[in-house]
Each structure stands twice: as C-alpha cells, then as structure tokens.
Amino acid sequence: MKNILVTGGAGFIGSNFIRYVFDKAGFKGRVVNLDKLTYAGNPENLADIQRKFKGRYAFVKGDICDFKTVAGVMKKYKISEIVHFAAESHVDRSIFGPKDFIETNIHGTFSLLEAARTIWGIGNREPGVGNRGSGKFRFHHVSTDEVYGSLGKTGKFKETTPYDPHSPYSASKASSDHLVRAYSDTYGLPITISNCSNNYGPYHFPEKLIPLAILNALEGKPLPVYGDGLQVRDWLYVEDHCAAIWKILKKGRAGETYNIGGNCEMKNINVVKGICAALERAVPARHNKALGGKKYSDLITYVKDRAGHDRRYAIDFSKLKKELGWQPSVRFAGGLAKTVDWYLANPGWVKNVKSGAYRSWLRKNYTR
Ligand code: NAD
Ligand code: TYD
C-alpha cells in the first residue's frame, strides 16, 4: 500500500486535499496527516473521512519542526510521498508576531527535508550523481504567489519571476522554497513546488477575507476593507487547487516549480460586494434580524491599510496547463455561492471554530 504523508492536513487546504485524494482522485493507499493543531488546525474538518476510511487515514498530532517526530512517522508508515502544507499562513498575524512563521515555515520545512533525504537515502549519493530517488519518492512543497511580490497594472507571475517578498509570511515561504530547491540541486531530492494564488471554499478559517466577510455579514457586523479596497487577488476555488496538486504529485517533473492560479482577478472591494450579493440571494437581508433593517452592503467599512500591502497578484499557469493539462474549472460566482451555502449548512462547525474554549480543548485532548 502506498503511504502519503500530508503535513498540515487539519487546516483549510490540507483537509480539502485529503478529502479530494480519497473521494475524487481514486487513491487506494493510506494518508497520514501530521498536524500540530495550532489555532488553524481542526480535526473536525476530516471527521467524515476518519469514519469512512478507517485504516487508510491516520492522524498524528505533532510538530514538523521536531525531526524525531517527522522521522518516526516516516519510518513507521514507510512514507514514499510527502505533500507539505503545514505553515503559519495568515499575513496579518505575521505582521504582529513573525516568530512562529520563521519556526514553522522555515525550520519546519528544513526538518522535513532532512528527514526525507535521510530516510529515503538520497543525500548519500556521490556529489554530481543525480539519482533523484529513482522515481520512487516525491516531496511536494505547497507555496504561495506572494513570494513574487506585487505586480503593477499589467503582467502576471511566471515561474521565472524573481522573488520579492514583502511580509514576514511571504519572506518565510520564500525561504522555504529556496531550501526545497537547494535540496533538489544539492542532494537530488525529488521535489516539486507549487506557487498558488488565494484559495477560497469550505473549511476556510474565518480570519481570511472571504469567510470573515461571510460570517460577519450574517451577524450584522462590519465588513473590514483594508485601505482603498482596490488591491487585486487571483481567486482559486480550493478543490481546483487540490486537483492541480494531485496532478503535480503524480505527473510533475522532479525539480520543477508550477504556478497555480484561478484566472480570476478581482479587486477586494468587488469580492466583498460579491459576498453581499451571494448572501442576499441565500438569506435576504430583510429576513435576517441581525441586520436590523440594513442591507448587507451597508456593513462595508473601510479601515486602515495592512502594512506592506501588496497591490496586485495574478498568476500565469500556462506551464501547468501545457505540461499536465490542468486548468481551473470553477468560476468565481459559482464558487462563492457554493462557499456561502457551505457556511450556512454548517453552523456547528462555525460555532466550534469560533469558540476559543472548544478549540483549546481540542488542541489538548485530540490525539487520534
Ligand atoms: P491553514 O492555516 O488553514 O492550515 C495550516 C495547518 O498547518 C493547520 O492545520 C496547522 O495546525 C498546521 N500547522 C501549523 N504549524 C504546524 C507545525 N509546526 N507542525 C505541524 N502542523 C502545523 O493554512 P492553509 O490556508 O490551509 O494553507 C496551507 C498551505 O498552503 C500553506 O503552506 C500556505 O502557505 C499555502 N497557501 C495558502 C493559500 C491560501 O489562500 N490559503 C494560498 C497559497 C498558498
Ligand atoms: P487574506 O484573505 O488575508 O489573504 P492574503 O493576505 O493571503 O492575500 O486577504 C485577502 C485580501 O483582502 C488582501 O488584499 C487583504 C484584504 N483584506 C481586507 O481587505 N479585509 C480583511 O478583513 C482581510 C482579512 C483581508
């Protein structure tokens, strides 16, 4: 049986990826999810998978920074493929407290790389002899378009765009990308890297723009728009992202980077207005007592801008399309409607995720 190690699988994209692997990719092996359960990790995201795929899904609570833990999991489960999501992922948090970003995103990635090359025996090759693990192993590193910095009015990020990160988050991800590439060039570790744009969809922790705005609007709370709201992001539905990662894991060329984008550039203010429109269709404001007679769009509130705020991101994913035949399938209006419906259909998840007491109980007590 093939065993894949997914790090950070209890987070937003990681849990969607594990669900995709079991439900959509036709995978017959085992997934081991190594996650520290920080504030962003929630094992409830995979409760159904845990029930349905007993024996083929294993959860290990642990820190990727701890080499012994990682090496122990890799040996115990005879891991041959790693998909590395685990990270501190929120730009605003990185501005107020960068330390955890340096720890997890840089040191954590380093400890995973060391465990992979040691246990797979790849670093033992003679200098200059590229064995790349003879195709048996693969280390896929999930990264972000934010490493490329900020675009002007035109142009898109290509895989060859020079790195120019501006936040502690993007700088820490850039460092981890460089380390991953260095392990390929120096030791022949069979790696791939993907740099993708902003994701949205189910199980998104409500500190990021889209889930925050959906839940605030439903409760009649302000919808904070940073600065002038004219910053542009390229939105990617999370399941499309998972399909792209699966393709890269299975068919991507070792040593390569692939950009993943949604072909969906939107100004932040239009995203928030889109959320208001989607909510108006699902729960008309006149039926929502929390609004006290207001419209959803009345809640939009311009606030102080984020420090070092990148103006525009856009992704050129033509390499992935040409080499592996991937392109996004979900358009923004449809993806947003599905996302709104998911939050409305899962009030229990929302309540738990917002309850500090429940979350710290989970962190302490959840071990399976
Ligand atoms: P998330 O914050 O929702 O989840 C991160 C997960 O990693 C959590 O389950 C957390 O408990 C776990 N984790 C954190 N530190 C850990 C540690 N030291 N050891 C083990 N587990 C740890 O993040 P996400 O939005 O799902 O992002 C996943 C990956 O995708 C990240 O690497 C992020 O940089 C990248 N990415 C995200 C986006 C996006 O729009 N969300 C876009 C581009 C790239
Ligand atoms: P976010 O969801 O935090 O993702 P990222 O910083 O990784 O792009 O933010 C998306 C965009 O929305 C970004 O330009 C910042 C902006 N933003 C707001 O305007 N208001 C908010 O409350 C948040 C969280 C983000």
Short mmCIF file of C-alpha atoms and ligand atoms in Angstrom, two decimals:
data_model
loop_
_atom_site.label_atom_id
_atom_site.label_comp_id
_atom_site.label_asym_id
_atom_site.label_seq_id
_atom_site.Cartn_x
_atom_site.Cartn_y
_atom_site.Cartn_z
CA MET A 1 0.00 0.00 0.00
CA LYS A 2 1.34 3.47 -0.91
CA ASN A 3 1.56 5.83 2.06
CA ILE A 4 1.42 9.60 1.59
CA LEU A 5 2.39 11.98 4.38
CA VAL A 6 0.33 15.17 4.36
CA THR A 7 1.57 17.88 6.73
CA GLY A 8 -0.93 20.46 7.97
CA GLY A 9 -3.81 18.26 6.84
CA ALA A 10 -6.13 19.61 9.55
CA GLY A 11 -6.01 23.12 8.05
CA PHE A 12 -8.07 24.64 5.27
CA ILE A 13 -6.35 23.44 2.08
CA GLY A 14 -4.78 20.32 3.61
CA SER A 15 -8.14 18.95 4.76
CA ASN A 16 -9.71 19.69 1.37
CA PHE A 17 -6.76 17.92 -0.25
CA ILE A 18 -7.14 14.78 1.89
CA ARG A 19 -10.87 14.71 1.08
CA TYR A 20 -10.03 15.12 -2.62
CA VAL A 21 -7.48 12.29 -2.52
CA PHE A 22 -9.99 9.83 -1.04
CA ASP A 23 -13.19 10.98 -2.76
CA LYS A 24 -12.07 12.20 -6.17
CA ALA A 25 -8.55 11.02 -7.03
CA GLY A 26 -9.22 7.29 -6.76
CA PHE A 27 -6.27 6.82 -4.39
CA LYS A 28 -6.12 3.32 -2.90
CA GLY A 29 -3.37 3.77 -0.31
CA ARG A 30 -3.08 5.43 3.09
CA VAL A 31 -2.85 9.11 4.04
CA VAL A 32 -1.03 10.05 7.23
CA ASN A 33 -1.89 13.54 8.43
CA LEU A 34 0.81 15.14 10.62
CA ASP A 35 -0.54 18.30 12.20
CA LYS A 36 0.33 20.27 15.34
CA LEU A 37 -3.25 21.57 15.70
CA THR A 38 -2.47 25.25 16.04
CA TYR A 39 -5.41 27.67 16.19
CA ALA A 40 -5.87 26.98 12.44
CA GLY A 41 -5.88 23.19 12.63
CA ASN A 42 -9.20 21.48 13.16
CA PRO A 43 -9.53 17.68 13.08
CA GLU A 44 -13.30 18.12 12.75
CA ASN A 45 -12.61 19.09 9.12
CA LEU A 46 -11.93 15.41 8.47
CA ALA A 47 -14.36 13.69 10.85
CA ASP A 48 -16.25 12.08 7.93
CA ILE A 49 -13.02 10.88 6.27
CA GLN A 50 -11.87 9.39 9.56
CA ARG A 51 -15.11 7.38 9.75
CA LYS A 52 -15.29 6.37 6.08
CA PHE A 53 -11.65 5.45 5.52
CA LYS A 54 -10.69 3.80 8.82
CA GLY A 55 -7.39 2.01 8.37
CA ARG A 56 -6.45 4.16 5.37
CA TYR A 57 -6.41 7.51 7.19
CA ALA A 58 -4.18 8.14 10.20
CA PHE A 59 -3.86 11.32 12.22
CA VAL A 60 -0.66 12.12 14.12
CA LYS A 61 -0.58 15.17 16.36
CA GLY A 62 2.93 16.57 16.09
CA ASP A 63 5.19 19.44 15.14
CA ILE A 64 7.03 19.38 11.80
CA CYS A 65 9.88 21.28 13.48
CA ASP A 66 10.63 18.18 15.54
CA PHE A 67 12.92 15.99 13.42
CA LYS A 68 12.38 12.93 15.64
CA THR A 69 8.61 13.11 15.25
CA VAL A 70 8.79 13.51 11.49
CA ALA A 71 11.39 10.77 11.07
CA GLY A 72 9.37 8.47 13.36
CA VAL A 73 6.21 8.94 11.28
CA MET A 74 8.10 8.44 8.02
CA LYS A 75 9.65 5.19 9.23
CA LYS A 76 6.54 3.82 10.91
CA TYR A 77 4.36 4.32 7.84
CA LYS A 78 7.06 3.76 5.18
CA ILE A 79 6.27 7.10 3.61
CA SER A 80 7.25 7.49 -0.05
CA GLU A 81 5.47 10.75 -0.89
CA ILE A 82 5.11 13.97 1.12
CA VAL A 83 2.71 16.81 0.43
CA HIS A 84 3.79 19.68 2.64
CA PHE A 85 1.05 22.17 3.58
CA ALA A 86 1.85 22.83 7.25
CA ALA A 87 2.55 26.51 7.77
CA GLU A 88 1.59 29.64 9.59
CA SER A 89 -0.49 31.13 6.80
CA HIS A 90 -2.03 34.48 7.76
CA VAL A 91 -0.24 37.66 6.63
CA ASP A 92 -1.79 39.88 9.33
CA ARG A 93 -0.61 37.53 12.10
CA SER A 94 2.88 37.52 10.57
CA ILE A 95 2.99 41.30 10.90
CA PHE A 96 2.09 41.22 14.59
CA GLY A 97 4.12 38.10 15.52
CA PRO A 98 6.59 36.79 12.94
CA LYS A 99 8.37 34.27 15.20
CA ASP A 100 6.05 31.30 14.62
CA PHE A 101 6.30 31.91 10.86
CA ILE A 102 10.07 31.61 10.98
CA GLU A 103 9.82 28.50 13.15
CA THR A 104 7.23 26.52 11.24
CA ASN A 105 7.66 27.77 7.70
CA ILE A 106 11.47 27.74 7.62
CA HIS A 107 12.70 25.43 10.39
CA GLY A 108 9.75 23.07 9.92
CA THR A 109 10.41 22.74 6.20
CA PHE A 110 14.10 22.18 6.92
CA SER A 111 13.34 19.37 9.36
CA LEU A 112 11.02 17.68 6.83
CA LEU A 113 13.63 17.95 4.08
CA GLU A 114 16.29 16.48 6.37
CA ALA A 115 14.01 13.61 7.37
CA ALA A 116 13.15 12.89 3.72
CA ARG A 117 16.73 12.85 2.46
CA THR A 118 17.97 10.79 5.41
CA ILE A 119 15.24 8.19 5.38
CA TRP A 120 14.99 7.92 1.61
CA GLY A 121 18.79 7.64 1.50
CA ILE A 122 19.01 10.27 -1.21
CA GLY A 123 21.57 12.56 0.37
CA ASN A 124 24.02 9.67 0.43
CA ARG A 125 24.79 9.86 -3.26
CA GLU A 126 28.19 10.93 -4.54
CA PRO A 127 28.36 14.64 -5.42
CA GLY A 128 27.32 15.14 -9.04
CA VAL A 129 25.43 11.86 -9.32
CA GLY A 130 21.75 12.71 -9.65
CA ASN A 131 19.69 9.68 -8.60
CA ARG A 132 16.58 11.72 -7.66
CA GLY A 133 15.33 8.68 -5.75
CA SER A 134 14.81 6.66 -8.94
CA GLY A 135 11.22 7.89 -9.25
CA LYS A 136 10.16 6.10 -6.05
CA PHE A 137 9.90 9.18 -3.86
CA ARG A 138 8.39 12.64 -4.12
CA PHE A 139 8.41 15.73 -1.88
CA HIS A 140 5.81 18.28 -2.93
CA HIS A 141 6.05 21.70 -1.31
CA VAL A 142 2.94 23.91 -1.30
CA SER A 143 3.79 27.58 -1.58
CA THR A 144 2.26 30.90 -2.47
CA ASP A 145 2.31 33.52 -5.23
CA GLU A 146 3.11 36.08 -2.51
CA VAL A 147 6.81 35.15 -2.80
CA TYR A 148 6.88 37.04 -6.13
CA GLY A 149 5.90 40.36 -4.55
CA SER A 150 3.49 42.84 -6.07
CA LEU A 151 2.53 43.47 -9.70
CA GLY A 152 1.78 46.76 -11.41
CA LYS A 153 -1.34 47.21 -13.52
CA THR A 154 -0.30 44.57 -16.09
CA GLY A 155 1.58 41.29 -16.26
CA LYS A 156 1.36 38.01 -14.39
CA PHE A 157 3.67 35.96 -12.19
CA LYS A 158 5.54 33.26 -14.11
CA GLU A 159 7.67 30.50 -12.57
CA THR A 160 10.71 32.56 -13.62
CA THR A 161 9.59 35.81 -11.91
CA PRO A 162 12.27 36.84 -9.37
CA TYR A 163 11.32 36.50 -5.71
CA ASP A 164 10.47 39.77 -3.94
CA PRO A 165 8.52 39.00 -0.74
CA HIS A 166 7.21 41.88 1.41
CA SER A 167 5.61 40.39 4.52
CA PRO A 168 7.18 38.15 7.16
CA TYR A 169 4.76 35.46 5.90
CA SER A 170 5.85 35.68 2.27
CA ALA A 171 9.51 36.03 3.24
CA SER A 172 9.29 32.86 5.32
CA LYS A 173 7.58 30.99 2.45
CA ALA A 174 10.23 32.28 0.03
CA SER A 175 12.95 30.95 2.37
CA SER A 176 11.28 27.56 2.49
CA ASP A 177 11.00 27.45 -1.33
CA HIS A 178 14.73 28.19 -1.62
CA LEU A 179 15.54 25.42 0.85
CA VAL A 180 13.40 22.93 -1.05
CA ARG A 181 15.10 23.85 -4.34
CA ALA A 182 18.52 23.65 -2.67
CA TYR A 183 17.78 20.07 -1.54
CA SER A 184 16.96 19.21 -5.14
CA ASP A 185 20.06 20.85 -6.59
CA THR A 186 22.46 19.71 -3.86
CA TYR A 187 21.23 16.25 -2.91
CA GLY A 188 19.00 15.29 -5.80
CA LEU A 189 15.92 15.13 -3.55
CA PRO A 190 12.96 14.57 -5.92
CA ILE A 191 10.93 17.68 -5.20
CA THR A 192 8.22 19.74 -6.86
CA ILE A 193 6.99 23.16 -5.75
CA SER A 194 3.67 24.85 -6.48
CA ASN A 195 3.03 28.57 -6.00
CA CYS A 196 -0.66 29.32 -5.98
CA SER A 197 -2.95 32.27 -5.60
CA ASN A 198 -5.60 32.97 -2.93
CA ASN A 199 -7.84 29.99 -2.23
CA TYR A 200 -11.45 30.03 -1.07
CA GLY A 201 -14.06 27.37 -0.28
CA PRO A 202 -15.30 25.15 2.57
CA TYR A 203 -13.42 24.80 5.89
CA HIS A 204 -11.66 28.17 5.48
CA PHE A 205 -10.72 29.60 8.89
CA PRO A 206 -12.65 32.86 9.39
CA GLU A 207 -9.71 35.21 9.69
CA LYS A 208 -9.19 35.38 5.90
CA LEU A 209 -11.18 37.84 3.82
CA ILE A 210 -13.89 35.60 2.31
CA PRO A 211 -15.01 33.51 5.32
CA LEU A 212 -14.60 36.51 7.64
CA ALA A 213 -16.85 38.65 5.47
CA ILE A 214 -19.48 35.89 5.08
CA LEU A 215 -19.75 35.26 8.82
CA ASN A 216 -19.55 38.93 9.83
CA ALA A 217 -22.28 39.82 7.34
CA LEU A 218 -24.59 37.10 8.64
CA GLU A 219 -24.14 38.52 12.15
CA GLY A 220 -24.62 42.13 11.03
CA LYS A 221 -21.00 43.03 11.92
CA PRO A 222 -18.73 45.40 9.91
CA LEU A 223 -17.02 44.04 6.79
CA PRO A 224 -13.49 45.49 7.06
CA VAL A 225 -11.92 46.54 3.75
CA TYR A 226 -8.24 47.48 4.04
CA GLY A 227 -7.13 50.80 2.52
CA ASP A 228 -8.96 51.72 -0.68
CA GLY A 229 -10.05 48.12 -1.37
CA LEU A 230 -8.58 48.24 -4.87
CA GLN A 231 -5.92 45.58 -4.24
CA VAL A 232 -6.27 42.66 -6.66
CA ARG A 233 -6.09 38.95 -5.85
CA ASP A 234 -6.49 35.99 -8.24
CA TRP A 235 -9.07 33.73 -6.55
CA LEU A 236 -8.84 29.95 -6.85
CA TYR A 237 -11.52 27.52 -5.68
CA VAL A 238 -9.85 25.15 -3.23
CA GLU A 239 -10.94 21.94 -4.99
CA ASP A 240 -9.35 23.15 -8.24
CA HIS A 241 -6.16 23.75 -6.26
CA CYS A 242 -6.29 20.21 -4.83
CA ALA A 243 -6.74 18.73 -8.32
CA ALA A 244 -3.68 20.66 -9.51
CA ILE A 245 -1.54 19.45 -6.59
CA TRP A 246 -2.59 15.85 -7.23
CA LYS A 247 -1.59 16.16 -10.90
CA ILE A 248 1.78 17.65 -9.97
CA LEU A 249 2.38 14.94 -7.37
CA LYS A 250 1.63 12.18 -9.86
CA LYS A 251 2.91 13.62 -13.15
CA GLY A 252 5.02 16.71 -12.39
CA ARG A 253 8.70 16.65 -13.30
CA ALA A 254 11.11 16.41 -10.36
CA GLY A 255 12.93 19.66 -9.65
CA GLU A 256 10.21 21.82 -11.24
CA THR A 257 8.03 24.66 -9.99
CA TYR A 258 4.43 25.06 -11.19
CA ASN A 259 2.27 28.15 -10.75
CA ILE A 260 -1.43 27.55 -9.99
CA GLY A 261 -3.99 30.32 -10.49
CA GLY A 262 -7.74 30.80 -10.74
CA ASN A 263 -7.81 33.01 -13.85
CA CYS A 264 -9.95 35.24 -11.67
CA GLU A 265 -8.52 38.65 -10.82
CA MET A 266 -10.81 40.59 -8.51
CA LYS A 267 -10.49 43.83 -6.56
CA ASN A 268 -11.06 43.23 -2.83
CA ILE A 269 -14.00 45.61 -2.73
CA ASN A 270 -15.70 43.66 -5.52
CA VAL A 271 -15.11 40.39 -3.66
CA VAL A 272 -16.87 41.85 -0.62
CA LYS A 273 -19.71 43.21 -2.76
CA GLY A 274 -19.98 39.75 -4.39
CA ILE A 275 -20.31 38.18 -0.95
CA CYS A 276 -23.09 40.64 -0.09
CA ALA A 277 -24.92 39.73 -3.31
CA ALA A 278 -24.50 35.97 -2.73
CA LEU A 279 -25.83 36.34 0.82
CA GLU A 280 -28.77 38.44 -0.35
CA ARG A 281 -29.78 35.53 -2.61
CA ALA A 282 -29.31 32.89 0.12
CA VAL A 283 -30.57 34.81 3.20
CA PRO A 284 -32.28 38.06 2.12
CA ALA A 285 -31.31 40.89 4.47
CA ARG A 286 -34.98 41.64 5.24
CA HIS A 287 -35.26 38.13 6.80
CA ASN A 288 -32.01 38.46 8.79
CA LYS A 289 -32.82 40.07 12.15
CA ALA A 290 -29.08 40.69 12.88
CA LEU A 291 -29.07 43.39 10.20
CA GLY A 292 -31.75 45.50 11.89
CA GLY A 293 -33.14 46.72 8.55
CA LYS A 294 -29.76 47.39 6.91
CA LYS A 295 -28.57 45.96 3.60
CA TYR A 296 -25.52 43.66 3.64
CA SER A 297 -23.54 46.23 1.66
CA ASP A 298 -24.24 48.85 4.39
CA LEU A 299 -21.83 46.84 6.58
CA ILE A 300 -18.83 47.54 4.32
CA THR A 301 -16.32 49.55 6.37
CA TYR A 302 -13.05 50.94 5.06
CA VAL A 303 -10.29 50.51 7.68
CA LYS A 304 -6.59 51.29 7.99
CA ASP A 305 -4.50 49.54 5.34
CA ARG A 306 -2.31 46.50 6.06
CA ALA A 307 1.40 47.37 6.40
CA GLY A 308 3.38 46.43 3.28
CA HIS A 309 0.13 45.52 1.49
CA ASP A 310 0.85 44.07 -1.97
CA ARG A 311 -1.22 45.77 -4.64
CA ARG A 312 -1.86 43.11 -7.23
CA TYR A 313 -1.30 39.37 -7.73
CA ALA A 314 -2.05 37.47 -10.95
CA ILE A 315 -0.85 34.04 -12.00
CA ASP A 316 0.28 32.70 -15.34
CA PHE A 317 -0.43 28.96 -15.07
CA SER A 318 0.31 28.14 -18.72
CA LYS A 319 3.18 25.78 -17.77
CA LEU A 320 0.84 23.60 -15.70
CA LYS A 321 -1.80 23.71 -18.42
CA LYS A 322 0.64 22.80 -21.18
CA GLU A 323 2.56 20.08 -19.29
CA LEU A 324 -0.16 18.47 -17.20
CA GLY A 325 -3.42 19.62 -18.79
CA TRP A 326 -4.72 21.38 -15.67
CA GLN A 327 -6.86 24.50 -15.64
CA PRO A 328 -9.34 25.89 -13.11
CA SER A 329 -12.92 24.65 -13.58
CA VAL A 330 -14.87 26.75 -11.05
CA ARG A 331 -15.88 30.33 -11.88
CA PHE A 332 -15.96 32.88 -9.06
CA ALA A 333 -19.74 33.43 -8.84
CA GLY A 334 -20.42 29.67 -8.69
CA GLY A 335 -17.57 29.02 -6.25
CA LEU A 336 -18.69 31.84 -3.99
CA ALA A 337 -22.30 30.59 -3.99
CA LYS A 338 -21.08 27.08 -3.04
CA THR A 339 -18.91 28.57 -0.30
CA VAL A 340 -21.76 30.66 1.15
CA ASP A 341 -24.05 27.61 1.05
CA TRP A 342 -21.42 25.53 2.86
CA TYR A 343 -21.09 28.05 5.72
CA LEU A 344 -24.87 28.25 6.01
CA ALA A 345 -25.18 24.46 6.07
CA ASN A 346 -22.52 24.02 8.79
CA PRO A 347 -23.45 26.22 11.76
CA GLY A 348 -22.00 23.65 14.20
CA TRP A 349 -18.57 23.86 12.53
CA VAL A 350 -18.74 27.66 12.59
CA LYS A 351 -19.75 27.74 16.27
CA ASN A 352 -16.91 25.41 17.29
CA VAL A 353 -14.30 27.16 15.19
CA LYS A 354 -15.20 30.47 16.80
CA SER A 355 -15.24 29.06 20.34
CA GLY A 356 -11.84 29.55 21.98
CA ALA A 357 -12.68 27.11 24.78
CA TYR A 358 -13.67 24.33 22.38
CA ARG A 359 -10.59 24.85 20.28
CA SER A 360 -8.17 24.75 23.20
CA TRP A 361 -9.92 21.59 24.46
CA LEU A 362 -9.38 20.03 21.04
CA ARG A 363 -5.73 21.04 20.95
CA LYS A 364 -5.08 19.47 24.35
CA ASN A 365 -7.18 16.35 24.01
CA TYR A 366 -7.31 15.34 20.38
CA THR A 367 -4.69 12.71 19.66
CA ARG A 368 -6.15 10.30 17.09
P1 NAD B 1 -4.10 26.91 7.44
O1 NAD B 1 -3.54 27.99 8.31
O2 NAD B 1 -5.56 26.79 7.28
O3 NAD B 1 -3.58 25.49 7.96
C1 NAD B 1 -2.26 25.26 8.37
C2 NAD B 1 -2.21 23.90 9.07
O4 NAD B 1 -0.85 23.64 9.44
C3 NAD B 1 -3.03 23.85 10.34
O5 NAD B 1 -3.77 22.65 10.39
C4 NAD B 1 -1.99 23.90 11.46
O6 NAD B 1 -2.40 23.24 12.64
C5 NAD B 1 -0.82 23.20 10.78
N1 NAD B 1 0.47 23.56 11.37
C6 NAD B 1 0.94 24.83 11.64
N2 NAD B 1 2.15 24.76 12.20
C7 NAD B 1 2.48 23.44 12.26
C8 NAD B 1 3.62 22.75 12.73
N3 NAD B 1 4.69 23.39 13.25
N4 NAD B 1 3.64 21.39 12.66
C9 NAD B 1 2.57 20.72 12.14
N5 NAD B 1 1.46 21.33 11.70
C10 NAD B 1 1.41 22.68 11.76
O7 NAD B 1 -3.36 27.10 6.05
P2 NAD B 1 -3.92 26.88 4.57
O8 NAD B 1 -4.63 28.09 4.14
O9 NAD B 1 -4.59 25.55 4.51
O10 NAD B 1 -2.55 26.83 3.76
C11 NAD B 1 -1.87 25.58 3.54
C12 NAD B 1 -0.60 25.85 2.76
O11 NAD B 1 -0.92 26.49 1.52
C13 NAD B 1 0.37 26.77 3.48
O12 NAD B 1 1.68 26.29 3.25
C14 NAD B 1 0.18 28.13 2.80
O13 NAD B 1 1.36 28.89 2.82
C15 NAD B 1 -0.16 27.68 1.38
N6 NAD B 1 -1.00 28.64 0.63
C16 NAD B 1 -2.23 29.02 1.10
C17 NAD B 1 -3.03 29.88 0.36
C18 NAD B 1 -4.40 30.28 0.81
O14 NAD B 1 -5.07 31.06 0.11
N7 NAD B 1 -4.89 29.81 1.94
C19 NAD B 1 -2.56 30.38 -0.87
C20 NAD B 1 -1.29 29.99 -1.30
C21 NAD B 1 -0.52 29.09 -0.56
P1 TYD B 2 -6.38 37.47 3.09
O1 TYD B 2 -7.64 36.68 2.98
O2 TYD B 2 -5.84 37.78 4.44
O3 TYD B 2 -5.29 36.71 2.21
P2 TYD B 2 -3.81 37.19 1.75
O4 TYD B 2 -3.34 38.24 2.66
O5 TYD B 2 -3.03 35.94 1.84
O6 TYD B 2 -3.96 37.68 0.33
O7 TYD B 2 -6.58 38.86 2.34
C1 TYD B 2 -7.02 38.91 1.00
C2 TYD B 2 -7.05 40.38 0.62
O8 TYD B 2 -8.10 41.02 1.36
C3 TYD B 2 -5.77 41.11 0.98
O9 TYD B 2 -5.52 42.09 -0.03
C4 TYD B 2 -6.10 41.80 2.30
C5 TYD B 2 -7.59 42.08 2.19
N1 TYD B 2 -8.36 42.02 3.45
C6 TYD B 2 -9.28 43.02 3.73
O10 TYD B 2 -9.43 43.99 2.96
N2 TYD B 2 -10.02 42.94 4.90
C7 TYD B 2 -9.86 41.89 5.76
O11 TYD B 2 -10.54 41.87 6.82
C8 TYD B 2 -8.92 40.86 5.46
C9 TYD B 2 -8.73 39.70 6.39
C10 TYD B 2 -8.20 40.96 4.28
#
